[in-house]
Each structure stands twice: as C-alpha cells, then as structure tokens.
Amino acid sequence: MNSLIDALRAQGLRATPQRAIIFEALEKLEGHFTAEDIFAEVQQVNPYISLATVYRTLELLQNLDLVTSTNLGGNQTYYALKDHCSHHHLVCQACGGIEEFCDDIFEPVRVMLAEQYGFEARTDHLSIFGLCKKCRKAGQN
Amino acid sequence: MNSLIDALRAQGLRATPQRAIIFEALEKLEGHFTAEDIFAEVQQVNPYISLATVYRTLELLQNLDLVTSTNLGGNQTYYALKDHCSHHHLVCQACGGIEEFCDDIFEPVRVMLAEQYGFEARTDHLSIFGLCKKCRKAGQN
DNA sequence: CTTTGTGCAAAGCGTTTGCATCCTG
DNA sequence: CAGGATGCAAACGCTTTGCACAAAG
C-alpha cells in the first residue's frame, strides 16, 4: 500500500503528510480528474493544503511514474493513477462523458504504424473523440 | 482559390483584409502551427494586425469548417487547414516532431469501437505519442 | 542542523473579452 | 449609415514560481 512512501524513500525524497493525503485522494477518486478535483478532495482531509502543493505533488508523482497526465481537449489537464493495463479514452463531444476502452483494440494500428512509418506508438495517453452511444441515439444525425 | 471569401459571403460575413491575410498565412504554413506562428507570419504582411484578431479569425474559420484545432499535448493549441482526407498526428516524445499518417489505418478501430462500445469515433483530431523512426535508432532502448 | 517541502501571493502564459473606433456592404 | 470587425488593453483560468517559514531525516 505504501508504494508512495517506498517510491519517495527510494529517491531520497521526503514523505510528508501532504504527499500522503494527495496520493490517497488519487486512489479514492477513480478515473480521471483535474488538479482542482484533487484539491477539493484533499481539502476535506486537511483544508490547509495548498493548490500549489497539489500541482507540485502531481508533477512529482509523474516523475515517479505513478501518475499520468492527459489533455482531453479542454483547457485543463487530467490526471490519473497510472494503470497496470493501459487504456484509452472515448471522449464524447456532445455530453463530455469519458469512457475507457482497452488497449488491445489498438494492436493492429500499432503494428501498421511500425511497419509503415517506423513509429513506435506508446498508446497510453490516447483520446478518441466522437459521439457516445447515448448521444448518438439522442441526436440521431 | 477564394474559398474563404466565398464561405464568408455565404454566411453574410465580411471579407476583411485581415481575414484574407490570416487565411493566406494558413495556406503558406503547411502542417500544424500555433496562433503565435500564424501571428508572426501575418505580421510580416501587415504588422498592425492584432493577435486577438488572429484568434477570432481562427475561431471563425473553425466554424466555417476550414480549419481544425488540436491539442497535441502541450499548453498551446495547434491549428491546421482542414484537409480533404483526414489524417492524424504521430507526435514524437523525444524530438517533438510531428508526422502525419492516413486515416484508413483506423478503420478497424472505428469498427471495433462501434461494435463494442456503440461509440461513433470521429477520428480527425487524433494524436498518437511515441518514438519516431529517427529517435528510435538514436536512442535504441 | 541541513536541506527539502510548504503556503502564500504574485507572476506567467495562452486565450478571451469589453469597449471605443473603423470600415464593409 | 448600420452593424459587423478590429485593436488595444485588461481580464481570465489554469499552472508555475519566488520567497520566507516549517519540518523531515
């Protein structure tokens, strides 16, 4: 459970309560969330933790490879605990809903990109935009 | 050639010199570029055109379906003339280079997403991150 | 005790907007 | 001329940073 503490120690970094609280918030909030989301969650535990610390800790956690950041198209950055099995996002342009889908759908694409372009795709930060099931039915155009 | 003028007229909008200059800059700059890039280009023609007008015109051109905007992972938005055949971006995480690749590679993915998730993918704003050919050879890890 | 981490407030950065002025149609 | 378009500068929202203080090792 203390993967965070361990990771920090391993790097000679300090295990502060702020970092622990922020990390717990990340575990609690499943899925993808903004710095503000995390800040709000964190403040319920300790209202004196600052937003700057949240940002600094998120950057730290990215360096430790525990957190990923993604830009889902808007103006804010979305963060998530780095997942074991990589997955992608289906972002609905109508309702803004985010759904995840499994990486193996991309296997054919990865292969083709490697063959045709020599490009090694790291498909862990992928977002696909479009219309989700619900909005397709609702709109029907 | 005056697709812009025509499009503007068709919407009852005004064909101003600023809009024409910005549109020409877009044609001149091939590929993807930021508002600042366009601004710099535009200023060589007329240094009195403001950045605000560039942004406003870019938004207008998007509404006219002549320009697309993409977020390639950084903090800036990238714009491009809308292409006939839609394409995607291979963004190299090492050198930052952007390569384009054709949409039809995604056909299998689109089909699978529709079948499995009922998601209608609009794959015109897609970026895939990874390592380009050159950087793969250079790094070799 | 040394050095890293924190909080606060201010700065940064790309983008948007209010308002007076300009100019297209 | 009337209403859309522009330029300027200020506002905005998210994120980063400088600095003095707190606290981890």
mmCIF file of C-alpha atoms (C1' of nucleotides) in Angstrom:
data_model
loop_
_atom_site.group_PDB
_atom_site.id
_atom_site.type_symbol
_atom_site.label_atom_id
_atom_site.label_comp_id
_atom_site.label_asym_id
_atom_site.label_seq_id
_atom_site.Cartn_x
_atom_site.Cartn_y
_atom_site.Cartn_z
ATOM 1 C CA MET A 1 0.000 0.000 0.000
ATOM 2 C CA ASN A 2 2.771 2.393 0.783
ATOM 3 C CA SER A 3 4.037 2.353 -2.725
ATOM 4 C CA LEU A 4 4.239 6.093 -2.459
ATOM 5 C CA ILE A 5 6.360 6.144 0.684
ATOM 6 C CA ASP A 6 8.588 3.483 -0.736
ATOM 7 C CA ALA A 7 8.991 5.294 -4.014
ATOM 8 C CA LEU A 8 9.822 8.523 -2.231
ATOM 9 C CA ARG A 9 12.390 6.905 0.035
ATOM 10 C CA ALA A 10 13.954 5.160 -2.914
ATOM 11 C CA GLN A 11 14.621 8.551 -4.422
ATOM 12 C CA GLY A 12 15.784 10.182 -1.225
ATOM 13 C CA LEU A 13 12.659 12.318 -1.185
ATOM 14 C CA ARG A 14 10.652 13.160 1.878
ATOM 15 C CA ALA A 15 7.451 11.504 2.911
ATOM 16 C CA THR A 16 5.263 14.378 4.017
ATOM 17 C CA PRO A 17 1.679 14.177 5.186
ATOM 18 C CA GLN A 18 0.645 16.382 2.259
ATOM 19 C CA ARG A 19 2.001 13.921 -0.229
ATOM 20 C CA ALA A 20 0.323 11.025 1.505
ATOM 21 C CA ILE A 21 -3.030 12.805 1.548
ATOM 22 C CA ILE A 22 -2.791 13.743 -2.108
ATOM 23 C CA PHE A 23 -1.879 10.217 -3.020
ATOM 24 C CA GLU A 24 -4.814 8.857 -1.082
ATOM 25 C CA ALA A 25 -7.116 11.261 -2.857
ATOM 26 C CA LEU A 26 -5.842 9.896 -6.151
ATOM 27 C CA GLU A 27 -6.663 6.387 -5.069
ATOM 28 C CA LYS A 28 -10.073 7.408 -3.854
ATOM 29 C CA LEU A 29 -11.016 9.304 -6.994
ATOM 30 C CA GLU A 30 -11.132 6.687 -9.658
ATOM 31 C CA GLY A 31 -10.739 7.639 -13.237
ATOM 32 C CA HIS A 32 -9.533 10.997 -14.487
ATOM 33 C CA PHE A 33 -9.684 14.248 -12.676
ATOM 34 C CA THR A 34 -8.316 17.740 -12.702
ATOM 35 C CA ALA A 35 -5.981 19.328 -10.202
ATOM 36 C CA GLU A 36 -8.986 21.137 -8.778
ATOM 37 C CA ASP A 37 -10.822 17.857 -8.244
ATOM 38 C CA ILE A 38 -7.898 16.544 -6.298
ATOM 39 C CA PHE A 39 -7.536 19.781 -4.400
ATOM 40 C CA ALA A 40 -11.182 19.652 -3.352
ATOM 41 C CA GLU A 41 -10.803 16.075 -2.211
ATOM 42 C CA VAL A 42 -7.612 16.825 -0.335
ATOM 43 C CA GLN A 43 -9.122 19.789 1.434
ATOM 44 C CA GLN A 44 -11.711 17.583 3.040
ATOM 45 C CA VAL A 45 -8.890 15.875 4.841
ATOM 46 C CA ASN A 46 -6.748 18.881 5.530
ATOM 47 C CA PRO A 47 -8.012 22.303 4.464
ATOM 48 C CA TYR A 48 -4.594 23.879 4.837
ATOM 49 C CA ILE A 49 -3.001 22.076 1.930
ATOM 50 C CA SER A 50 -2.471 24.459 -0.914
ATOM 51 C CA LEU A 51 -3.249 24.068 -4.573
ATOM 52 C CA ALA A 52 0.395 24.727 -5.364
ATOM 53 C CA THR A 53 1.353 21.679 -3.362
ATOM 54 C CA VAL A 54 -1.167 19.625 -5.261
ATOM 55 C CA TYR A 55 0.397 20.675 -8.534
ATOM 56 C CA ARG A 56 3.896 20.092 -7.260
ATOM 57 C CA THR A 57 2.984 16.676 -5.945
ATOM 58 C CA LEU A 58 1.272 15.714 -9.165
ATOM 59 C CA GLU A 59 4.395 16.609 -11.070
ATOM 60 C CA LEU A 60 6.460 14.611 -8.613
ATOM 61 C CA LEU A 61 4.200 11.611 -8.965
ATOM 62 C CA GLN A 62 4.503 11.779 -12.706
ATOM 63 C CA ASN A 63 8.264 11.685 -12.395
ATOM 64 C CA LEU A 64 7.900 8.682 -10.155
ATOM 65 C CA ASP A 65 5.772 7.093 -12.834
ATOM 66 C CA LEU A 66 2.810 6.719 -10.529
ATOM 67 C CA VAL A 67 0.554 9.196 -12.252
ATOM 68 C CA THR A 68 -0.205 10.101 -15.833
ATOM 69 C CA SER A 69 -1.446 13.369 -17.201
ATOM 70 C CA THR A 70 -3.570 13.751 -20.259
ATOM 71 C CA ASN A 71 -5.034 16.576 -22.156
ATOM 72 C CA LEU A 72 -8.535 15.596 -23.083
ATOM 73 C CA GLY A 73 -9.110 18.506 -25.372
ATOM 74 C CA GLY A 74 -10.217 21.194 -22.961
ATOM 75 C CA ASN A 75 -8.108 23.737 -21.180
ATOM 76 C CA GLN A 76 -7.415 21.660 -18.123
ATOM 77 C CA THR A 77 -5.053 18.776 -17.594
ATOM 78 C CA TYR A 78 -6.462 15.492 -16.388
ATOM 79 C CA TYR A 79 -4.537 13.227 -14.072
ATOM 80 C CA ALA A 80 -4.897 9.570 -13.227
ATOM 81 C CA LEU A 81 -3.125 6.908 -11.274
ATOM 82 C CA LYS A 82 -1.021 5.022 -13.730
ATOM 83 C CA ASP A 83 -2.781 1.871 -14.558
ATOM 84 C CA HIS A 84 -1.414 -1.599 -14.837
ATOM 85 C CA CYS A 85 -3.109 -2.331 -18.110
ATOM 86 C CA SER A 86 -3.073 0.711 -20.305
ATOM 87 C CA HIS A 87 -6.337 2.013 -21.579
ATOM 88 C CA HIS A 88 -7.676 4.885 -23.625
ATOM 89 C CA HIS A 89 -10.418 7.430 -23.535
ATOM 90 C CA LEU A 90 -13.525 7.785 -25.549
ATOM 91 C CA VAL A 91 -14.453 11.413 -25.149
ATOM 92 C CA CYS A 92 -17.971 12.290 -26.185
ATOM 93 C CA GLN A 93 -18.078 15.653 -27.881
ATOM 94 C CA ALA A 94 -21.751 16.062 -27.096
ATOM 95 C CA CYS A 95 -22.032 15.234 -23.396
ATOM 96 C CA GLY A 96 -18.363 15.388 -22.436
ATOM 97 C CA GLY A 97 -18.539 11.912 -20.959
ATOM 98 C CA ILE A 98 -15.368 9.891 -20.773
ATOM 99 C CA GLU A 99 -15.368 6.168 -21.222
ATOM 100 C CA GLU A 100 -12.389 3.889 -21.145
ATOM 101 C CA PHE A 101 -11.565 1.175 -23.564
ATOM 102 C CA CYS A 102 -8.940 -1.434 -23.640
ATOM 103 C CA ASP A 103 -5.658 -1.055 -25.380
ATOM 104 C CA ASP A 104 -5.663 -4.215 -27.391
ATOM 105 C CA ILE A 105 -8.035 -2.726 -29.906
ATOM 106 C CA PHE A 106 -5.011 -0.779 -30.987
ATOM 107 C CA GLU A 107 -2.751 -3.667 -31.624
ATOM 108 C CA PRO A 108 -3.430 -3.618 -35.375
ATOM 109 C CA VAL A 109 -2.775 0.107 -35.522
ATOM 110 C CA ARG A 110 0.460 -0.209 -33.604
ATOM 111 C CA VAL A 111 1.677 -2.848 -35.970
ATOM 112 C CA MET A 112 0.780 -0.864 -39.050
ATOM 113 C CA LEU A 113 2.415 2.294 -37.748
ATOM 114 C CA ALA A 114 5.596 0.421 -37.022
ATOM 115 C CA GLU A 115 5.617 -1.169 -40.425
ATOM 116 C CA GLN A 116 4.681 1.822 -42.493
ATOM 117 C CA TYR A 117 6.242 4.684 -40.584
ATOM 118 C CA GLY A 118 8.778 3.103 -38.290
ATOM 119 C CA PHE A 119 6.910 4.761 -35.468
ATOM 120 C CA GLU A 120 6.829 3.151 -32.068
ATOM 121 C CA ALA A 121 3.436 4.102 -30.694
ATOM 122 C CA ARG A 122 3.112 4.460 -26.967
ATOM 123 C CA THR A 123 -0.567 4.217 -26.738
ATOM 124 C CA ASP A 124 -1.141 5.077 -23.132
ATOM 125 C CA HIS A 125 -2.299 8.643 -23.458
ATOM 126 C CA LEU A 126 -4.801 8.274 -26.194
ATOM 127 C CA SER A 127 -8.097 10.032 -26.561
ATOM 128 C CA ILE A 128 -10.605 9.439 -29.254
ATOM 129 C CA PHE A 129 -13.296 11.974 -29.813
ATOM 130 C CA GLY A 130 -16.721 11.276 -31.125
ATOM 131 C CA LEU A 131 -20.226 10.537 -30.029
ATOM 132 C CA CYS A 132 -21.114 8.107 -27.290
ATOM 133 C CA LYS A 133 -23.921 5.621 -27.524
ATOM 134 C CA LYS A 134 -26.395 7.743 -25.611
ATOM 135 C CA CYS A 135 -25.761 10.909 -27.570
ATOM 136 C CA ARG A 136 -25.927 9.065 -30.846
ATOM 137 C CA LYS A 137 -29.393 7.877 -30.002
ATOM 138 C CA ALA A 138 -30.443 11.247 -28.643
ATOM 139 C CA GLY A 139 -29.165 13.240 -31.594
ATOM 140 C CA GLN A 140 -29.687 10.793 -34.418
ATOM 141 C CA ASN A 141 -27.979 12.928 -37.029
ATOM 142 C CA MET B 1 -8.949 29.952 -54.573
ATOM 143 C CA ASN B 2 -11.236 32.377 -52.847
ATOM 144 C CA SER B 3 -12.864 29.656 -50.872
ATOM 145 C CA LEU B 4 -12.569 31.951 -47.897
ATOM 146 C CA ILE B 5 -14.287 34.916 -49.484
ATOM 147 C CA ASP B 6 -16.983 32.661 -50.824
ATOM 148 C CA ALA B 7 -17.502 30.992 -47.494
ATOM 149 C CA LEU B 8 -17.724 34.350 -45.760
ATOM 150 C CA ARG B 9 -20.190 35.749 -48.240
ATOM 151 C CA ALA B 10 -22.278 32.633 -47.995
ATOM 152 C CA GLN B 11 -22.685 33.298 -44.289
ATOM 153 C CA GLY B 12 -23.276 37.009 -44.636
ATOM 154 C CA LEU B 13 -19.916 37.703 -43.017
ATOM 155 C CA ARG B 14 -17.469 40.361 -44.074
ATOM 156 C CA ALA B 15 -14.413 39.818 -46.177
ATOM 157 C CA THR B 16 -11.815 41.957 -44.483
ATOM 158 C CA PRO B 17 -8.158 42.253 -45.428
ATOM 159 C CA GLN B 18 -7.182 40.823 -42.040
ATOM 160 C CA ARG B 19 -9.124 37.658 -42.659
ATOM 161 C CA ALA B 20 -7.644 37.266 -46.093
ATOM 162 C CA ILE B 21 -4.104 37.716 -44.779
ATOM 163 C CA ILE B 22 -4.636 35.228 -41.984
ATOM 164 C CA PHE B 23 -6.075 32.727 -44.393
ATOM 165 C CA GLU B 24 -3.131 33.134 -46.727
ATOM 166 C CA ALA B 25 -0.770 32.591 -43.835
ATOM 167 C CA LEU B 26 -2.541 29.333 -43.124
ATOM 168 C CA GLU B 27 -2.061 28.216 -46.696
ATOM 169 C CA LYS B 28 1.568 29.219 -46.641
ATOM 170 C CA LEU B 29 2.381 27.487 -43.384
ATOM 171 C CA GLU B 30 1.867 23.859 -44.123
ATOM 172 C CA GLY B 31 1.181 21.453 -41.321
ATOM 173 C CA HIS B 32 0.296 22.466 -37.781
ATOM 174 C CA PHE B 33 1.056 25.683 -36.069
ATOM 175 C CA THR B 34 0.142 27.746 -33.079
ATOM 176 C CA ALA B 35 -1.683 31.038 -33.015
ATOM 177 C CA GLU B 36 1.668 32.686 -32.423
ATOM 178 C CA ASP B 37 3.129 31.113 -35.542
ATOM 179 C CA ILE B 38 0.286 32.467 -37.566
ATOM 180 C CA PHE B 39 0.550 35.818 -35.868
ATOM 181 C CA ALA B 40 4.245 36.042 -36.741
ATOM 182 C CA GLU B 41 3.538 35.134 -40.330
ATOM 183 C CA VAL B 42 0.685 37.591 -40.581
ATOM 184 C CA GLN B 43 2.747 40.400 -39.149
ATOM 185 C CA GLN B 44 5.210 40.148 -41.984
ATOM 186 C CA VAL B 45 2.420 41.172 -44.268
ATOM 187 C CA ASN B 46 0.775 43.701 -42.035
ATOM 188 C CA PRO B 47 2.300 44.445 -38.638
ATOM 189 C CA TYR B 48 -0.827 46.142 -37.382
ATOM 190 C CA ILE B 49 -2.951 43.041 -37.247
ATOM 191 C CA SER B 50 -3.508 42.024 -33.656
ATOM 192 C CA LEU B 51 -3.191 38.669 -32.001
ATOM 193 C CA ALA B 52 -6.790 38.955 -30.878
ATOM 194 C CA THR B 53 -7.899 39.124 -34.479
ATOM 195 C CA VAL B 54 -5.855 36.053 -35.267
ATOM 196 C CA TYR B 55 -7.638 34.156 -32.515
ATOM 197 C CA ARG B 56 -11.014 35.459 -33.556
ATOM 198 C CA THR B 57 -10.400 34.577 -37.164
ATOM 199 C CA LEU B 58 -9.176 31.115 -36.278
ATOM 200 C CA GLU B 59 -12.348 30.518 -34.362
ATOM 201 C CA LEU B 60 -14.357 31.805 -37.274
ATOM 202 C CA LEU B 61 -12.535 29.552 -39.700
ATOM 203 C CA GLN B 62 -13.240 26.594 -37.499
ATOM 204 C CA ASN B 63 -16.915 27.398 -37.554
ATOM 205 C CA LEU B 64 -16.706 27.591 -41.329
ATOM 206 C CA ASP B 65 -15.115 24.169 -41.269
ATOM 207 C CA LEU B 66 -11.980 25.391 -42.972
ATOM 208 C CA VAL B 67 -9.635 24.944 -40.034
ATOM 209 C CA THR B 68 -9.179 22.357 -37.342
ATOM 210 C CA SER B 69 -7.669 22.784 -33.917
ATOM 211 C CA THR B 70 -5.861 20.128 -31.993
ATOM 212 C CA ASN B 71 -4.234 19.824 -28.679
ATOM 213 C CA LEU B 72 -1.016 17.986 -29.183
ATOM 214 C CA GLY B 73 -0.282 17.558 -25.510
ATOM 215 C CA GLY B 74 1.396 20.840 -24.711
ATOM 216 C CA ASN B 75 -0.153 24.012 -23.441
ATOM 217 C CA GLN B 76 -0.812 25.518 -26.818
ATOM 218 C CA THR B 77 -3.460 24.790 -29.384
ATOM 219 C CA TYR B 78 -2.380 23.803 -32.842
ATOM 220 C CA TYR B 79 -4.308 24.796 -35.911
ATOM 221 C CA ALA B 80 -4.322 23.474 -39.447
ATOM 222 C CA LEU B 81 -6.201 23.940 -42.645
ATOM 223 C CA LYS B 82 -8.805 21.252 -42.765
ATOM 224 C CA ASP B 83 -7.678 18.596 -45.078
ATOM 225 C CA HIS B 84 -9.661 16.824 -47.675
ATOM 226 C CA CYS B 85 -8.682 13.411 -46.450
ATOM 227 C CA SER B 86 -8.499 13.367 -42.702
ATOM 228 C CA HIS B 87 -5.221 12.462 -41.143
ATOM 229 C CA HIS B 88 -3.643 12.069 -37.742
ATOM 230 C CA HIS B 89 -0.510 13.008 -35.933
ATOM 231 C CA LEU B 90 2.387 10.959 -34.810
ATOM 232 C CA VAL B 91 3.976 13.049 -32.111
ATOM 233 C CA CYS B 92 7.474 12.017 -31.150
ATOM 234 C CA GLN B 93 8.023 12.354 -27.433
ATOM 235 C CA ALA B 94 11.765 12.587 -27.914
ATOM 236 C CA CYS B 95 12.251 15.185 -30.629
ATOM 237 C CA GLY B 96 8.778 16.707 -30.681
ATOM 238 C CA GLY B 97 8.474 16.072 -34.384
ATOM 239 C CA ILE B 98 5.024 15.702 -35.861
ATOM 240 C CA GLU B 99 4.327 13.376 -38.718
ATOM 241 C CA GLU B 100 1.035 12.754 -40.369
ATOM 242 C CA PHE B 101 -0.498 9.474 -41.222
ATOM 243 C CA CYS B 102 -3.512 8.478 -43.120
ATOM 244 C CA ASP B 103 -6.868 7.836 -41.542
ATOM 245 C CA ASP B 104 -7.650 4.493 -43.070
ATOM 246 C CA ILE B 105 -5.291 2.763 -40.662
ATOM 247 C CA PHE B 106 -8.017 3.443 -38.149
ATOM 248 C CA GLU B 107 -10.809 1.815 -39.976
ATOM 249 C CA PRO B 108 -10.521 -1.412 -37.937
ATOM 250 C CA VAL B 109 -10.502 0.564 -34.705
ATOM 251 C CA ARG B 110 -13.529 2.561 -35.696
ATOM 252 C CA VAL B 111 -15.426 -0.577 -36.471
ATOM 253 C CA MET B 112 -14.486 -2.241 -33.209
ATOM 254 C CA LEU B 113 -15.398 0.799 -31.152
ATOM 255 C CA ALA B 114 -18.771 0.989 -32.804
ATOM 256 C CA GLU B 115 -19.417 -2.677 -32.246
ATOM 257 C CA GLN B 116 -18.164 -2.997 -28.715
ATOM 258 C CA TYR B 117 -18.983 0.390 -27.234
ATOM 259 C CA GLY B 118 -21.536 1.910 -29.564
ATOM 260 C CA PHE B 119 -19.128 4.797 -29.908
ATOM 261 C CA GLU B 120 -19.008 6.740 -33.133
ATOM 262 C CA ALA B 121 -15.395 7.773 -33.432
ATOM 263 C CA ARG B 122 -14.646 10.987 -35.208
ATOM 264 C CA THR B 123 -11.066 10.365 -35.918
ATOM 265 C CA ASP B 124 -9.971 13.703 -37.239
ATOM 266 C CA HIS B 125 -8.279 15.112 -34.217
ATOM 267 C CA LEU B 126 -6.143 12.222 -33.241
ATOM 268 C CA SER B 127 -2.628 12.275 -31.891
ATOM 269 C CA ILE B 128 -0.531 9.277 -31.141
ATOM 270 C CA PHE B 129 2.513 9.670 -28.973
ATOM 271 C CA GLY B 130 5.616 7.600 -29.167
ATOM 272 C CA LEU B 131 9.023 7.498 -30.746
ATOM 273 C CA CYS B 132 9.709 8.331 -34.350
ATOM 274 C CA LYS B 133 11.993 6.334 -36.557
ATOM 275 C CA LYS B 134 14.988 8.592 -36.080
ATOM 276 C CA CYS B 135 14.733 8.760 -32.312
ATOM 277 C CA ARG B 136 14.251 5.018 -32.076
ATOM 278 C CA LYS B 137 17.506 4.468 -33.873
ATOM 279 C CA ALA B 138 19.260 7.191 -31.920
ATOM 280 C CA GLY B 139 18.060 6.031 -28.524
ATOM 281 C CA GLN B 140 17.910 2.284 -29.060
ATOM 282 C CA ASN B 141 16.398 1.498 -25.673
ATOM 283 C "C1'" DC C 1 21.168 21.370 11.656
ATOM 284 C "C1'" DT C 2 20.827 20.941 6.747
ATOM 285 C "C1'" DT C 3 18.110 20.590 3.115
ATOM 286 C "C1'" DT C 4 13.714 19.640 1.115
ATOM 287 C "C1'" DG C 5 8.876 20.737 1.156
ATOM 288 C "C1'" DT C 6 5.083 24.020 2.054
ATOM 289 C "C1'" DG C 7 1.930 28.069 1.889
ATOM 290 C "C1'" DC C 8 1.032 32.295 0.174
ATOM 291 C "C1'" DA C 9 0.716 35.526 -3.183
ATOM 292 C "C1'" DA C 10 2.247 37.069 -7.335
ATOM 293 C "C1'" DA C 11 3.699 36.133 -11.872
ATOM 294 C "C1'" DG C 12 3.202 33.565 -16.377
ATOM 295 C "C1'" DC C 13 1.166 32.007 -20.312
ATOM 296 C "C1'" DG C 14 -2.055 31.200 -23.834
ATOM 297 C "C1'" DT C 15 -6.537 32.704 -24.802
ATOM 298 C "C1'" DT C 16 -10.765 35.539 -24.460
ATOM 299 C "C1'" DT C 17 -13.415 39.782 -23.928
ATOM 300 C "C1'" DG C 18 -15.165 44.816 -23.245
ATOM 301 C "C1'" DC C 19 -15.153 48.822 -25.405
ATOM 302 C "C1'" DA C 20 -14.348 52.562 -28.481
ATOM 303 C "C1'" DT C 21 -13.260 53.052 -33.221
ATOM 304 C "C1'" DC C 22 -13.086 51.666 -38.007
ATOM 305 C "C1'" DC C 23 -14.838 50.167 -42.285
ATOM 306 C "C1'" DT C 24 -17.501 46.720 -45.149
ATOM 307 C "C1'" DG C 25 -21.636 46.194 -47.598
ATOM 308 C "C1'" DC D 1 -25.028 54.690 -42.291
ATOM 309 C "C1'" DA D 2 -25.801 50.453 -39.517
ATOM 310 C "C1'" DG D 3 -23.860 46.609 -37.773
ATOM 311 C "C1'" DG D 4 -20.034 43.608 -38.043
ATOM 312 C "C1'" DA D 5 -14.859 43.606 -37.392
ATOM 313 C "C1'" DT D 6 -10.641 45.383 -35.351
ATOM 314 C "C1'" DG D 7 -7.123 46.956 -31.953
ATOM 315 C "C1'" DC D 8 -5.919 47.687 -27.571
ATOM 316 C "C1'" DA D 9 -5.563 46.529 -23.055
ATOM 317 C "C1'" DA D 10 -7.409 44.351 -19.387
ATOM 318 C "C1'" DA D 11 -9.431 40.109 -17.710
ATOM 319 C "C1'" DC D 12 -9.354 35.139 -17.365
ATOM 320 C "C1'" DG D 13 -8.334 30.379 -15.941
ATOM 321 C "C1'" DC D 14 -5.027 27.135 -15.223
ATOM 322 C "C1'" DT D 15 -0.464 26.408 -13.827
ATOM 323 C "C1'" DT D 16 4.113 27.729 -12.131
ATOM 324 C "C1'" DT D 17 7.348 30.199 -9.200
ATOM 325 C "C1'" DG D 18 9.883 33.284 -5.602
ATOM 326 C "C1'" DC D 19 10.409 33.669 -1.096
ATOM 327 C "C1'" DA D 20 10.258 33.087 3.790
ATOM 328 C "C1'" DC D 21 8.993 29.679 7.021
ATOM 329 C "C1'" DA D 22 8.181 24.823 8.594
ATOM 330 C "C1'" DA D 23 9.574 20.277 9.250
ATOM 331 C "C1'" DA D 24 11.780 15.686 7.692
ATOM 332 C "C1'" DG D 25 15.884 12.988 8.067
#
